[in-house]
Structures are given as structure tokens and as C-alpha cells.
Amino acid sequence: MQKLKIRGGKPLRGSVRISGAKNAALPILCAAILSAETLTLKNVPQLNDIGTMLKLLKQMGISAHREGETVVLNAANLTNPAAPYELVKTMRASILALGPLLARFGKARVSLPGGCAIGARPVDLHIKGLEAMGATITIEGGDIHASVFKLKGAHIFMDIVTVTGTENLMMAATLADGTTVLENAAREPEVVDLAECLIKMGANISGHGSDVITVKGVASLHKAEYAVMPDRIETGTFLAAVTAIGGDVRVTNAAPRTLDVVIEKLREAGAVITSTDDEIHIVSNTRPKAVNLRTAPYPAFPTDMQAQFIALNTIAEGTAIVTETIFENRFMHVQELVRLGAKIDIEGNTAIVKGAQKLTGATVMATDLRASACLVIAGLVAEGETIIDRIYHLDRGYDHIEKKLVALGVDIERID
Ligand code: UD1
């Protein structure tokens, strides 16, 4: 199993180019299912999760060609509307195939995702929404079996804000008979990016970016070319790293407008941040100050940045209160940080982080994607050598991370 070896202590200097957003690319790849014509995607990140999604689409009979950051998909010959357990268990986002398959073929079998390291993560709202649109859904042998003659527009209220739930139902509604209204919809920028791509394919969608999305069904979607938005979590991770260890970094190909709350919190921690439309310049040369935060759906603080901010708070001046409201078990990184000398107590869904003067390198284990990013930040800050085990989690969501860090002057190496 591969590991990362980091020798911390050096400030980050230089520039880093942000890749396309994983969480926008995954639903957008599934949007290809909705059309018999070609979908050409640019700025697709080179990640294991993207590889898994392409594998999933190919085994359905979709042609998918990838060259660098461009992916060309054609679902004219899709014959197998199914997502098997072997793929779903490695990537929950496979559930995003369900809505599009049902909309275009009236039939789908998608393995039911189990719980995962950060929480139970049910998909009941995806299922209820599709049932409201007329689908018959049963769970047999661990699989979701869904069928419908033709989906019908419906008024759907989701009692929890769900990102992939909103995306699944929005995709399904594009080809339904009549109008669908999604209430309490997710407002995440990745939902907006998917909507923009679907509109380029001929869908009739309005209200995306607000909590009420209206989709008027059309007969078919056509060919399109679309560039995936920059990854706001990758961007936030680099910004948090600079704030923690210090330095002067230019972050290019970014979308600062999607990171308002994160940038605000980093300024509160002491970083000096300026930005243009697609670039962020960050300078940090003092010990960060502790920042409190509470995760919640967009535009509030993203749960996918919580772990990285805990890492930042471990060496900050003062004590931070970090509350996680989205997932019930998203503090697995805390015990690993404690191995590096961090002082953190957990009370229910709150972590109380007392800033230490220093962390000391040790061997730690990545438990999920964003926990891995948090351990990388801690490794950059720690004195001596930190070894991070199980970095396959990191490769799921961070495009060429060690190459990007080496270019910023970090002493980091991948070892077997
Ligand atoms: C997406 C992101 C993930 C991010 C999360 C929250 C992708 C591929 N993944 O995950 O990185 O951390 O949003 O911003 O985009 N819930 C239900 N029933 C459902 C659906 C969700 O109870 O049917 C609950 C979940 O258990 C969780 C909360 O709703 O507590 C939010 O989850 P959701 O927004 O659905 O997360 P994902 O879409 O899986």
C-alpha cells in the first residue's frame, strides 16, 4: 500500500493550478447517460473516482475516451442500465447514474450504497423523489431496482438538503413529462455547474443556485461541450495549508466566488488574501489564530473543509470550537492528529481544538478523503517526518497532490 512521507516545516511558495471539481465532474459524467449524442467535457480532473465513474459508464455500454483533461462520451449504444456493487462500494457517487438511467431507459439497477467511514448516508430522498415522479422502486439482493414507463413531473420537497439527491432528481426531471419543482434543493456550486451543463445539452432548468429548482421536461437532450468548474475544496485545502505553515502562493484556475466563507475564515485566521475572477493570492507569515466554525449546506461552511480547518487549528493561537452538522461520524482524523501532538477533545458533534505550539511527525493513517488532506496539512506543519498510510483515499479526490506540493517547495515523497 502506498504512503506519503513528508518532512514538514517549510513555508509554501510559488503557484499552483487547481484542477476541475471532482464533485461537479461526477454528476456531469452521468449526464451523458441522458443523451444519445456526444458530450465533450473539458477540465475533468485526473482522479481515481473519475476513473471509477468512467469504468461504470463503459460497462453500461457507453463509449468514453479520455485524453488529459478532456473526456468524450457517447451513450447512443447503452445496453446495460446497471451499476454493480463492485463499483458502487468503491464510490458512492455511482448512485448518480440512477436518475439519468430511469429518465432515458425507464429502467435501472443500481447497487444500494452502504454506510461509509463518515456516516450512515442513506439515499432515501433520491428514492422518494423518483417514486414521486412515478417510478416503481424495490430493493432486492442489495440492489435498487427501478422502473417506469415515463417519468412525470412532480412537486418534490426534500426534508434534508442533499447534494447528490438534488442532482439525481434534477437529471431525472430533464426528460420527464411536465414540470418538476425541487424544494429545499441544494445550492452547492456543483449543483449549479451540473445544471449549466444540462442546459447546454438542451434541458430547461431555472432556479439552480437557489433552494427551489424548476425543471420543465423536454423530449431529448443533444450534443454539447462543457468545461467543469474548478475544485473549490482542492482550492480551500491549499489555502488552509498556506495559512497553517505560512508562505506566499498564487492559486490559479480557481473560482474564488465559490469560496466566500472559507476565504473569510482564513482571513480571520490571519491570512492576507486577494483575488481576481479566477486567481487567488495568499500570504501568511504569522502563527494562525484559532477559528470557530460550524458546517452546514452551501453557502455556509462546507463539511468537506472541516478536517483541513481542524488541522489548521491544531497549531493556532487560542482554542477553536468546530461543529459538524452534516455527517455524524466525521471526526476520524482527530485521533490521528492526536498522534502528532494535537490537543483535541470531542463532545458529541463538536471538536474543541486547543492550539499547540508545535506538532511532531509520526506515522498516521488516512481514514477518508478529506481526513487525508487534513493529515497532509498536519504533516506540513509537524517537526520531523510524517508518514501517511492508506493514501488511496487522497488519490480519489486530489489531482497530482504531491507534484503540486513539490512545486511549492514541500519535501514530500510517495513510498511503497
Ligand atoms: C455530497 C458530496 C460530499 C459532501 C456532501 C455534503 C458528492 C459526490 N459528494 O455528498 O463530498 O461531503 O455532499 O456537502 O458530491 N441524506 C439523507 N437521505 C438522503 C440523502 C442524504 O438522510 O437520501 C443525509 C446524509 O446522510 C447527510 C446529509 O443528508 O447527513 C447530506 O448528505 P448529501 O448532501 O446527500 O451528501 P452527498 O450528496 O452524498
CSV table of C-alpha atoms and ligand atoms in Angstrom, one decimal:
chain,number,residue,atom,x,y,z
A,1,MET,CA,0.0,0.0,0.0
A,2,GLN,CA,1.4,3.4,-0.9
A,3,LYS,CA,2.2,6.0,1.7
A,4,LEU,CA,3.3,9.7,1.7
A,5,LYS,CA,6.4,10.8,3.5
A,6,ILE,CA,6.5,14.4,4.4
A,7,ARG,CA,9.3,16.5,6.1
A,8,GLY,CA,7.5,19.5,7.4
A,9,GLY,CA,8.4,22.9,8.5
A,10,LYS,CA,9.0,24.8,5.2
A,11,PRO,CA,6.6,27.6,4.1
A,12,LEU,CA,4.9,27.1,0.7
A,13,ARG,CA,6.0,29.4,-2.1
A,14,GLY,CA,5.1,29.6,-5.8
A,15,SER,CA,1.9,28.9,-7.8
A,16,VAL,CA,-0.5,26.0,-8.0
A,17,ARG,CA,-3.1,25.3,-10.7
A,18,ILE,CA,-6.4,24.0,-9.4
A,19,SER,CA,-8.0,21.0,-11.3
A,20,GLY,CA,-11.6,20.5,-12.2
A,21,ALA,CA,-14.0,19.8,-9.4
A,22,LYS,CA,-14.5,16.1,-8.6
A,23,ASN,CA,-18.0,16.7,-7.2
A,24,ALA,CA,-19.1,18.5,-10.3
A,25,ALA,CA,-17.4,16.2,-12.8
A,26,LEU,CA,-19.0,13.0,-11.3
A,27,PRO,CA,-22.6,14.1,-11.9
A,28,ILE,CA,-21.8,15.8,-15.2
A,29,LEU,CA,-20.2,12.5,-16.4
A,30,CYS,CA,-23.6,10.8,-15.5
A,31,ALA,CA,-25.4,13.5,-17.5
A,32,ALA,CA,-24.0,11.8,-20.6
A,33,ILE,CA,-26.5,8.9,-20.0
A,34,LEU,CA,-29.4,11.3,-20.7
A,35,SER,CA,-28.5,11.8,-24.4
A,36,ALA,CA,-27.8,9.6,-27.5
A,37,GLU,CA,-25.5,12.4,-28.7
A,38,THR,CA,-21.9,13.2,-27.8
A,39,LEU,CA,-21.0,15.1,-24.6
A,40,THR,CA,-17.4,16.6,-24.6
A,41,LEU,CA,-16.1,17.6,-21.2
A,42,LYS,CA,-13.1,19.8,-20.5
A,43,ASN,CA,-11.2,20.4,-17.2
A,44,VAL,CA,-12.0,16.9,-15.9
A,45,PRO,CA,-9.6,16.1,-13.0
A,46,GLN,CA,-7.3,13.1,-13.2
A,47,LEU,CA,-8.6,11.2,-10.1
A,48,ASN,CA,-9.3,7.6,-9.2
A,49,ASP,CA,-13.0,8.5,-8.6
A,50,ILE,CA,-13.2,9.8,-12.2
A,51,GLY,CA,-11.6,6.5,-13.4
A,52,THR,CA,-14.2,4.5,-11.4
A,53,MET,CA,-17.1,6.6,-12.9
A,54,LEU,CA,-15.7,6.0,-16.5
A,55,LYS,CA,-15.4,2.3,-15.8
A,56,LEU,CA,-19.0,2.3,-14.6
A,57,LEU,CA,-20.3,4.1,-17.7
A,58,LYS,CA,-18.2,1.9,-20.0
A,59,GLN,CA,-19.7,-1.3,-18.5
A,60,MET,CA,-23.1,0.1,-19.3
A,61,GLY,CA,-22.1,0.3,-23.0
A,62,ILE,CA,-21.3,4.0,-23.1
A,63,SER,CA,-18.2,4.9,-25.1
A,64,ALA,CA,-15.8,7.1,-23.1
A,65,HIS,CA,-12.5,8.4,-24.3
A,66,ARG,CA,-10.2,10.4,-22.2
A,67,GLU,CA,-7.2,12.4,-23.3
A,68,GLY,CA,-5.6,14.5,-20.5
A,69,GLU,CA,-8.4,16.6,-19.0
A,70,THR,CA,-10.8,16.1,-21.9
A,71,VAL,CA,-13.4,13.3,-21.8
A,72,VAL,CA,-15.6,12.5,-24.8
A,73,LEU,CA,-18.7,10.4,-24.0
A,74,ASN,CA,-21.4,8.9,-26.1
A,75,ALA,CA,-24.4,6.9,-24.7
A,76,ALA,CA,-26.1,6.0,-28.0
A,77,ASN,CA,-25.4,2.3,-27.5
A,78,LEU,CA,-26.1,2.0,-23.8
A,79,THR,CA,-27.3,-1.6,-23.3
A,80,ASN,CA,-26.8,-2.4,-19.6
A,81,PRO,CA,-28.5,0.2,-17.3
A,82,ALA,CA,-26.8,-1.1,-14.2
A,83,ALA,CA,-24.3,-0.1,-11.5
A,84,PRO,CA,-22.9,-3.2,-9.8
A,85,TYR,CA,-21.8,-3.5,-6.2
A,86,GLU,CA,-18.1,-3.8,-7.0
A,87,LEU,CA,-18.1,-0.2,-8.3
A,88,VAL,CA,-20.7,1.3,-6.0
A,89,LYS,CA,-18.8,0.1,-2.9
A,90,THR,CA,-15.7,1.9,-4.0
A,91,MET,CA,-17.6,5.1,-4.9
A,92,ARG,CA,-21.0,6.1,-3.5
A,93,ALA,CA,-21.4,8.7,-6.3
A,94,SER,CA,-22.3,5.8,-8.6
A,95,ILE,CA,-25.9,6.4,-7.3
A,96,LEU,CA,-25.9,9.4,-9.6
A,97,ALA,CA,-26.5,7.0,-12.5
A,98,LEU,CA,-29.9,6.1,-11.1
A,99,GLY,CA,-31.9,9.2,-12.1
A,100,PRO,CA,-30.5,9.5,-15.7
A,101,LEU,CA,-30.9,5.8,-16.4
A,102,LEU,CA,-34.5,5.9,-15.3
A,103,ALA,CA,-35.2,9.0,-17.3
A,104,ARG,CA,-33.8,7.8,-20.6
A,105,PHE,CA,-34.4,4.0,-20.4
A,106,GLY,CA,-37.3,3.6,-17.9
A,107,LYS,CA,-35.2,1.0,-16.1
A,108,ALA,CA,-32.2,0.9,-13.8
A,109,ARG,CA,-30.5,-1.4,-11.3
A,110,VAL,CA,-28.0,0.3,-9.0
A,111,SER,CA,-26.5,-1.3,-6.0
A,112,LEU,CA,-27.6,0.3,-2.8
A,113,PRO,CA,-24.6,2.2,-1.3
A,114,GLY,CA,-23.9,1.0,2.3
A,115,GLY,CA,-22.8,3.2,5.2
A,116,CYS,CA,-19.3,4.7,5.0
A,117,ALA,CA,-16.5,6.0,7.2
A,118,ILE,CA,-18.1,9.3,7.9
A,119,GLY,CA,-21.7,8.3,8.5
A,120,ALA,CA,-24.8,6.2,7.5
A,121,ARG,CA,-25.5,8.3,4.4
A,122,PRO,CA,-28.9,6.9,3.3
A,123,VAL,CA,-30.3,7.5,-0.2
A,124,ASP,CA,-34.0,7.5,0.8
A,125,LEU,CA,-34.6,11.0,-0.6
A,126,HIS,CA,-33.3,10.0,-4.0
A,127,ILE,CA,-35.7,7.1,-4.0
A,128,LYS,CA,-38.7,9.0,-2.7
A,129,GLY,CA,-38.2,11.7,-5.3
A,130,LEU,CA,-38.1,9.2,-8.1
A,131,GLU,CA,-41.2,7.5,-6.7
A,132,ALA,CA,-43.0,10.8,-6.7
A,133,MET,CA,-42.1,11.1,-10.4
A,134,GLY,CA,-43.9,7.7,-11.0
A,135,ALA,CA,-41.1,5.2,-10.7
A,136,THR,CA,-41.6,1.8,-9.0
A,137,ILE,CA,-38.7,1.0,-6.8
A,138,THR,CA,-37.8,-2.1,-4.8
A,139,ILE,CA,-34.7,-3.2,-3.0
A,140,GLU,CA,-33.7,-6.8,-3.9
A,141,GLY,CA,-30.4,-8.6,-3.2
A,142,GLY,CA,-28.8,-5.3,-2.1
A,143,ASP,CA,-29.8,-3.6,-5.4
A,144,ILE,CA,-32.2,-0.7,-6.1
A,145,HIS,CA,-34.5,-2.0,-8.9
A,146,ALA,CA,-36.3,0.9,-10.5
A,147,SER,CA,-38.7,1.0,-13.5
A,148,VAL,CA,-41.2,3.4,-15.0
A,149,PHE,CA,-42.9,3.8,-18.4
A,150,LYS,CA,-42.2,7.5,-18.5
A,151,LEU,CA,-41.2,9.8,-15.6
A,152,LYS,CA,-43.7,12.5,-14.8
A,153,GLY,CA,-43.0,16.0,-13.4
A,154,ALA,CA,-43.7,16.3,-9.7
A,155,HIS,CA,-43.5,18.8,-6.8
A,156,ILE,CA,-40.9,17.3,-4.5
A,157,PHE,CA,-39.9,18.6,-1.1
A,158,MET,CA,-36.7,17.2,0.3
A,159,ASP,CA,-36.7,17.4,4.1
A,160,ILE,CA,-32.9,17.4,4.3
A,161,VAL,CA,-30.6,19.3,1.9
A,162,THR,CA,-28.9,16.6,-0.2
A,163,VAL,CA,-26.4,17.4,-2.9
A,164,THR,CA,-26.4,14.2,-4.9
A,165,GLY,CA,-30.1,13.8,-4.2
A,166,THR,CA,-30.8,17.2,-5.8
A,167,GLU,CA,-28.5,16.3,-8.7
A,168,ASN,CA,-30.1,12.9,-9.3
A,169,LEU,CA,-33.7,14.3,-9.3
A,170,MET,CA,-32.7,17.3,-11.5
A,171,MET,CA,-31.2,15.0,-14.1
A,172,ALA,CA,-34.2,12.7,-14.0
A,173,ALA,CA,-36.6,15.6,-14.4
A,174,THR,CA,-34.9,16.9,-17.6
A,175,LEU,CA,-36.6,14.1,-19.7
A,176,ALA,CA,-39.8,13.8,-17.7
A,177,ASP,CA,-43.3,14.6,-18.9
A,178,GLY,CA,-44.2,18.0,-17.5
A,179,THR,CA,-42.6,20.2,-14.8
A,180,THR,CA,-40.7,19.2,-11.7
A,181,VAL,CA,-40.2,21.6,-8.8
A,182,LEU,CA,-37.5,20.6,-6.3
A,183,GLU,CA,-38.0,22.4,-3.0
A,184,ASN,CA,-35.2,22.7,-0.3
A,185,ALA,CA,-32.8,21.9,-3.1
A,186,ALA,CA,-29.0,22.0,-2.5
A,187,ARG,CA,-27.5,25.3,-3.6
A,188,GLU,CA,-23.9,24.0,-3.9
A,189,PRO,CA,-21.9,25.4,-6.8
A,190,GLU,CA,-21.5,21.8,-8.2
A,191,VAL,CA,-25.3,21.6,-8.5
A,192,VAL,CA,-25.2,24.8,-10.5
A,193,ASP,CA,-22.4,23.5,-12.7
A,194,LEU,CA,-24.4,20.4,-13.5
A,195,ALA,CA,-27.5,22.5,-14.3
A,196,GLU,CA,-25.4,24.7,-16.6
A,197,CYS,CA,-24.1,21.6,-18.4
A,198,LEU,CA,-27.6,20.2,-18.7
A,199,ILE,CA,-28.9,23.5,-20.1
A,200,LYS,CA,-26.1,23.4,-22.8
A,201,MET,CA,-27.5,19.9,-23.6
A,202,GLY,CA,-30.9,21.4,-24.2
A,203,ALA,CA,-32.6,21.0,-20.7
A,204,ASN,CA,-35.0,23.6,-19.4
A,205,ILE,CA,-33.9,24.4,-15.9
A,206,SER,CA,-34.3,27.5,-13.8
A,207,GLY,CA,-33.7,28.4,-10.1
A,208,HIS,CA,-30.4,26.5,-9.8
A,209,GLY,CA,-28.3,28.1,-7.1
A,210,SER,CA,-31.5,28.8,-5.1
A,211,ASP,CA,-33.4,26.3,-3.0
A,212,VAL,CA,-36.2,25.9,-5.5
A,213,ILE,CA,-35.2,24.4,-8.8
A,214,THR,CA,-37.7,24.1,-11.6
A,215,VAL,CA,-37.2,21.7,-14.5
A,216,LYS,CA,-39.5,21.6,-17.5
A,217,GLY,CA,-39.1,18.2,-19.2
A,218,VAL,CA,-38.0,18.1,-22.8
A,219,ALA,CA,-38.2,15.2,-25.4
A,220,SER,CA,-34.5,14.7,-25.7
A,221,LEU,CA,-31.1,16.2,-25.0
A,222,HIS,CA,-28.5,16.9,-27.6
A,223,LYS,CA,-24.7,17.1,-28.0
A,224,ALA,CA,-22.7,19.7,-26.1
A,225,GLU,CA,-19.3,20.7,-24.9
A,226,TYR,CA,-18.8,21.9,-21.3
A,227,ALA,CA,-15.9,22.8,-19.0
A,228,VAL,CA,-16.1,21.6,-15.4
A,229,MET,CA,-15.8,24.3,-12.7
A,230,PRO,CA,-12.6,24.5,-10.6
A,231,ASP,CA,-12.5,22.4,-7.5
A,232,ARG,CA,-13.3,24.6,-4.5
A,233,ILE,CA,-12.3,22.0,-1.9
A,234,GLU,CA,-8.9,21.5,-3.5
A,235,THR,CA,-8.5,25.3,-3.6
A,236,GLY,CA,-9.5,25.6,0.0
A,237,THR,CA,-7.1,22.8,1.0
A,238,PHE,CA,-4.1,24.6,-0.5
A,239,LEU,CA,-5.3,27.9,1.1
A,240,ALA,CA,-5.6,26.3,4.5
A,241,ALA,CA,-2.2,24.7,4.1
A,242,VAL,CA,-0.6,28.1,3.4
A,243,THR,CA,-2.4,29.6,6.3
A,244,ALA,CA,-1.1,26.9,8.6
A,245,ILE,CA,2.5,26.7,7.6
A,246,GLY,CA,3.0,30.2,6.1
A,247,GLY,CA,4.1,31.3,2.7
A,248,ASP,CA,3.2,33.2,-0.4
A,249,VAL,CA,1.2,31.3,-3.1
A,250,ARG,CA,-0.7,32.2,-6.2
A,251,VAL,CA,-3.7,29.8,-6.8
A,252,THR,CA,-4.7,29.7,-10.5
A,253,ASN,CA,-7.6,28.3,-12.4
A,254,ALA,CA,-9.7,28.8,-9.3
A,255,ALA,CA,-13.3,30.1,-8.6
A,256,PRO,CA,-12.9,32.4,-5.6
A,257,ARG,CA,-16.7,33.2,-5.7
A,258,THR,CA,-17.5,29.7,-4.6
A,259,LEU,CA,-15.2,30.0,-1.5
A,260,ASP,CA,-16.6,33.1,0.2
A,261,VAL,CA,-17.0,31.6,3.7
A,262,VAL,CA,-13.7,29.7,3.5
A,263,ILE,CA,-11.7,32.8,2.5
A,264,GLU,CA,-13.5,34.8,5.2
A,265,LYS,CA,-12.4,32.2,7.9
A,266,LEU,CA,-8.8,32.1,6.6
A,267,ARG,CA,-8.7,35.9,6.8
A,268,GLU,CA,-10.0,35.6,10.4
A,269,ALA,CA,-7.1,33.2,11.0
A,270,GLY,CA,-4.6,35.9,9.8
A,271,ALA,CA,-4.0,35.1,6.1
A,272,VAL,CA,-3.9,38.0,3.7
A,273,ILE,CA,-6.0,37.0,0.6
A,274,THR,CA,-6.7,38.9,-2.6
A,275,SER,CA,-8.4,37.5,-5.6
A,276,THR,CA,-9.5,38.2,-9.2
A,277,ASP,CA,-12.2,36.2,-11.1
A,278,ASP,CA,-10.0,33.1,-11.4
A,279,GLU,CA,-7.0,33.6,-9.2
A,280,ILE,CA,-6.3,33.9,-5.5
A,281,HIS,CA,-3.1,35.3,-3.9
A,282,ILE,CA,-2.5,34.2,-0.3
A,283,VAL,CA,0.2,35.4,2.0
A,284,SER,CA,0.7,34.2,5.6
A,285,ASN,CA,3.6,34.9,7.8
A,286,THR,CA,2.3,34.7,11.3
A,287,ARG,CA,1.1,31.9,13.6
A,288,PRO,CA,-2.6,31.5,12.7
A,289,LYS,CA,-5.3,32.4,15.1
A,290,ALA,CA,-7.9,29.8,16.1
A,291,VAL,CA,-11.2,30.0,14.1
A,292,ASN,CA,-14.5,28.6,15.2
A,293,LEU,CA,-16.8,27.1,12.6
A,294,ARG,CA,-20.0,25.1,12.0
A,295,THR,CA,-20.5,23.1,8.9
A,296,ALA,CA,-23.8,23.4,7.0
A,297,PRO,CA,-25.1,23.3,3.5
A,298,TYR,CA,-23.9,25.9,1.0
A,299,PRO,CA,-23.4,28.9,1.3
A,300,ALA,CA,-22.4,28.0,4.9
A,301,PHE,CA,-19.1,26.4,5.8
A,302,PRO,CA,-18.5,23.1,3.8
A,303,THR,CA,-18.2,19.8,5.7
A,304,ASP,CA,-15.6,18.9,3.1
A,305,MET,CA,-13.3,21.6,4.6
A,306,GLN,CA,-13.9,20.7,8.2
A,307,ALA,CA,-10.9,18.3,8.6
A,308,GLN,CA,-8.4,20.7,7.0
A,309,PHE,CA,-9.5,23.5,9.3
A,310,ILE,CA,-9.1,21.2,12.4
A,311,ALA,CA,-5.5,20.7,11.2
A,312,LEU,CA,-5.0,24.4,10.9
A,313,ASN,CA,-6.5,25.0,14.4
A,314,THR,CA,-4.1,22.4,16.0
A,315,ILE,CA,-1.2,24.8,15.8
A,316,ALA,CA,-3.2,28.1,16.0
A,317,GLU,CA,-3.1,30.6,18.8
A,318,GLY,CA,-6.2,30.0,21.0
A,319,THR,CA,-8.9,27.4,21.2
A,320,ALA,CA,-11.4,26.6,18.4
A,321,ILE,CA,-14.8,25.1,18.5
A,322,VAL,CA,-15.6,23.1,15.4
A,323,THR,CA,-19.1,21.8,15.0
A,324,GLU,CA,-20.1,19.2,12.3
A,325,THR,CA,-23.8,19.2,11.4
A,326,ILE,CA,-23.8,17.2,8.1
A,327,PHE,CA,-22.3,13.8,8.9
A,328,GLU,CA,-22.5,12.0,12.2
A,329,ASN,CA,-19.0,10.4,12.3
A,330,ARG,CA,-16.7,12.9,10.6
A,331,PHE,CA,-14.0,13.3,13.2
A,332,MET,CA,-12.0,10.1,12.4
A,333,HIS,CA,-9.0,12.4,11.7
A,334,VAL,CA,-8.9,13.7,15.2
A,335,GLN,CA,-7.3,10.6,16.8
A,336,GLU,CA,-4.6,10.6,14.1
A,337,LEU,CA,-3.9,14.3,14.7
A,338,VAL,CA,-3.5,13.5,18.4
A,339,ARG,CA,-0.7,11.1,17.5
A,340,LEU,CA,1.1,14.2,16.1
A,341,GLY,CA,0.7,16.0,19.4
A,342,ALA,CA,-2.6,17.9,18.7
A,343,LYS,CA,-4.9,18.7,21.7
A,344,ILE,CA,-8.4,17.9,20.7
A,345,ASP,CA,-11.5,16.9,22.7
A,346,ILE,CA,-14.7,15.6,21.1
A,347,GLU,CA,-18.1,16.3,22.7
A,348,GLY,CA,-20.9,14.9,20.5
A,349,ASN,CA,-20.7,16.7,17.2
A,350,THR,CA,-18.2,19.3,18.4
A,351,ALA,CA,-14.4,19.2,18.5
A,352,ILE,CA,-12.6,21.5,20.9
A,353,VAL,CA,-9.2,22.2,19.5
A,354,LYS,CA,-6.6,23.8,21.8
A,355,GLY,CA,-3.8,25.2,19.6
A,356,ALA,CA,-0.4,23.7,20.4
A,357,GLN,CA,3.0,25.4,19.8
A,358,LYS,CA,4.1,22.6,17.6
A,359,LEU,CA,3.2,19.1,16.2
A,360,THR,CA,5.7,16.4,15.9
A,361,GLY,CA,6.0,13.9,13.0
A,362,ALA,CA,4.7,10.4,13.3
A,363,THR,CA,3.0,7.6,11.3
A,364,VAL,CA,-0.7,8.2,10.8
A,365,MET,CA,-3.5,6.6,8.8
A,366,ALA,CA,-5.8,8.3,6.4
A,367,THR,CA,-9.5,7.2,7.0
A,368,ASP,CA,-11.3,9.1,4.3
A,369,LEU,CA,-10.7,11.6,1.5
A,370,ARG,CA,-10.8,14.9,3.4
A,371,ALA,CA,-9.2,13.3,6.5
A,372,SER,CA,-6.2,12.5,4.3
A,373,ALA,CA,-6.0,16.2,3.2
A,374,CYS,CA,-6.0,17.2,6.9
A,375,LEU,CA,-3.2,14.8,7.7
A,376,VAL,CA,-1.1,16.3,4.8
A,377,ILE,CA,-1.6,19.8,6.3
A,378,ALA,CA,-0.6,18.5,9.7
A,379,GLY,CA,2.4,16.8,8.1
A,380,LEU,CA,3.5,20.1,6.5
A,381,VAL,CA,3.3,21.8,9.9
A,382,ALA,CA,4.9,19.0,12.1
A,383,GLU,CA,8.5,18.9,13.0
A,384,GLY,CA,10.4,15.9,11.6
A,385,GLU,CA,9.0,13.2,9.4
A,386,THR,CA,5.3,12.3,9.0
A,387,ILE,CA,4.2,9.1,7.2
A,388,ILE,CA,0.6,9.0,6.0
A,389,ASP,CA,-0.6,5.5,5.3
A,390,ARG,CA,-3.6,4.5,3.1
A,391,ILE,CA,-3.3,7.4,0.8
A,392,TYR,CA,-5.5,5.7,-1.8
A,393,HIS,CA,-8.2,7.9,-0.2
A,394,LEU,CA,-6.2,11.0,-1.2
A,395,ASP,CA,-5.9,9.8,-4.8
A,396,ARG,CA,-9.7,9.6,-5.0
A,397,GLY,CA,-10.0,13.3,-4.8
A,398,TYR,CA,-6.7,15.3,-5.2
A,399,ASP,CA,-5.2,15.5,-8.6
A,400,HIS,CA,-1.4,15.0,-8.5
A,401,ILE,CA,-1.2,16.3,-5.0
A,402,GLU,CA,2.4,15.6,-4.2
A,403,LYS,CA,3.6,17.0,-7.6
A,404,LYS,CA,1.7,20.2,-6.8
A,405,LEU,CA,3.2,20.3,-3.3
A,406,VAL,CA,6.7,19.7,-4.5
A,407,ALA,CA,6.3,22.6,-6.9
A,408,LEU,CA,5.5,24.7,-3.8
A,409,GLY,CA,8.8,23.6,-2.1
A,410,VAL,CA,7.5,20.8,0.0
A,411,ASP,CA,9.7,17.9,0.9
A,412,ILE,CA,7.2,15.1,0.1
A,413,GLU,CA,7.6,11.7,-1.4
A,414,ARG,CA,5.3,8.7,-2.3
A,415,ILE,CA,6.7,5.4,-1.0
A,416,ASP,CA,5.5,1.8,-1.1
B,1,UD1,C1,-22.0,15.3,-1.4
B,1,UD1,C2,-20.6,15.4,-1.7
B,1,UD1,C3,-19.7,15.2,-0.5
B,1,UD1,C4,-20.1,16.2,0.6
B,1,UD1,C5,-21.6,16.2,0.8
B,1,UD1,C6,-22.1,17.3,1.7
B,1,UD1,C7,-20.5,14.5,-4.0
B,1,UD1,C8,-20.1,13.3,-4.9
B,1,UD1,N1,-20.3,14.3,-2.7
B,1,UD1,O1,-22.3,14.0,-0.8
B,1,UD1,O2,-18.3,15.4,-0.8
B,1,UD1,O3,-19.5,16.0,1.8
B,1,UD1,O4,-22.3,16.3,-0.4
B,1,UD1,O5,-21.8,18.5,1.2
B,1,UD1,O6,-21.0,15.5,-4.4
B,1,UD1,N2,-29.2,12.3,3.5
B,1,UD1,C9,-30.3,11.5,3.8
B,1,UD1,N3,-31.0,11.0,2.8
B,1,UD1,C10,-30.7,11.0,1.5
B,1,UD1,C11,-29.6,11.8,1.2
B,1,UD1,C12,-28.8,12.4,2.2
B,1,UD1,O7,-30.6,11.4,5.0
B,1,UD1,O8,-31.4,10.5,0.7
B,1,UD1,C13,-28.3,12.9,4.5
B,1,UD1,C14,-26.9,12.4,4.6
B,1,UD1,O9,-26.8,11.2,5.4
B,1,UD1,C15,-26.2,13.6,5.2
B,1,UD1,C16,-26.9,14.8,4.6
B,1,UD1,O10,-28.2,14.3,4.1
B,1,UD1,O11,-26.3,13.6,6.6
B,1,UD1,C17,-26.2,15.4,3.4
B,1,UD1,O12,-25.8,14.5,2.5
B,1,UD1,P1,-25.7,14.7,0.9
B,1,UD1,O13,-25.7,16.2,0.7
B,1,UD1,O14,-26.7,13.8,0.3
B,1,UD1,O15,-24.2,14.2,0.7
B,1,UD1,P2,-23.8,13.5,-0.7
B,1,UD1,O16,-24.6,14.1,-1.8
B,1,UD1,O17,-23.7,12.0,-0.5
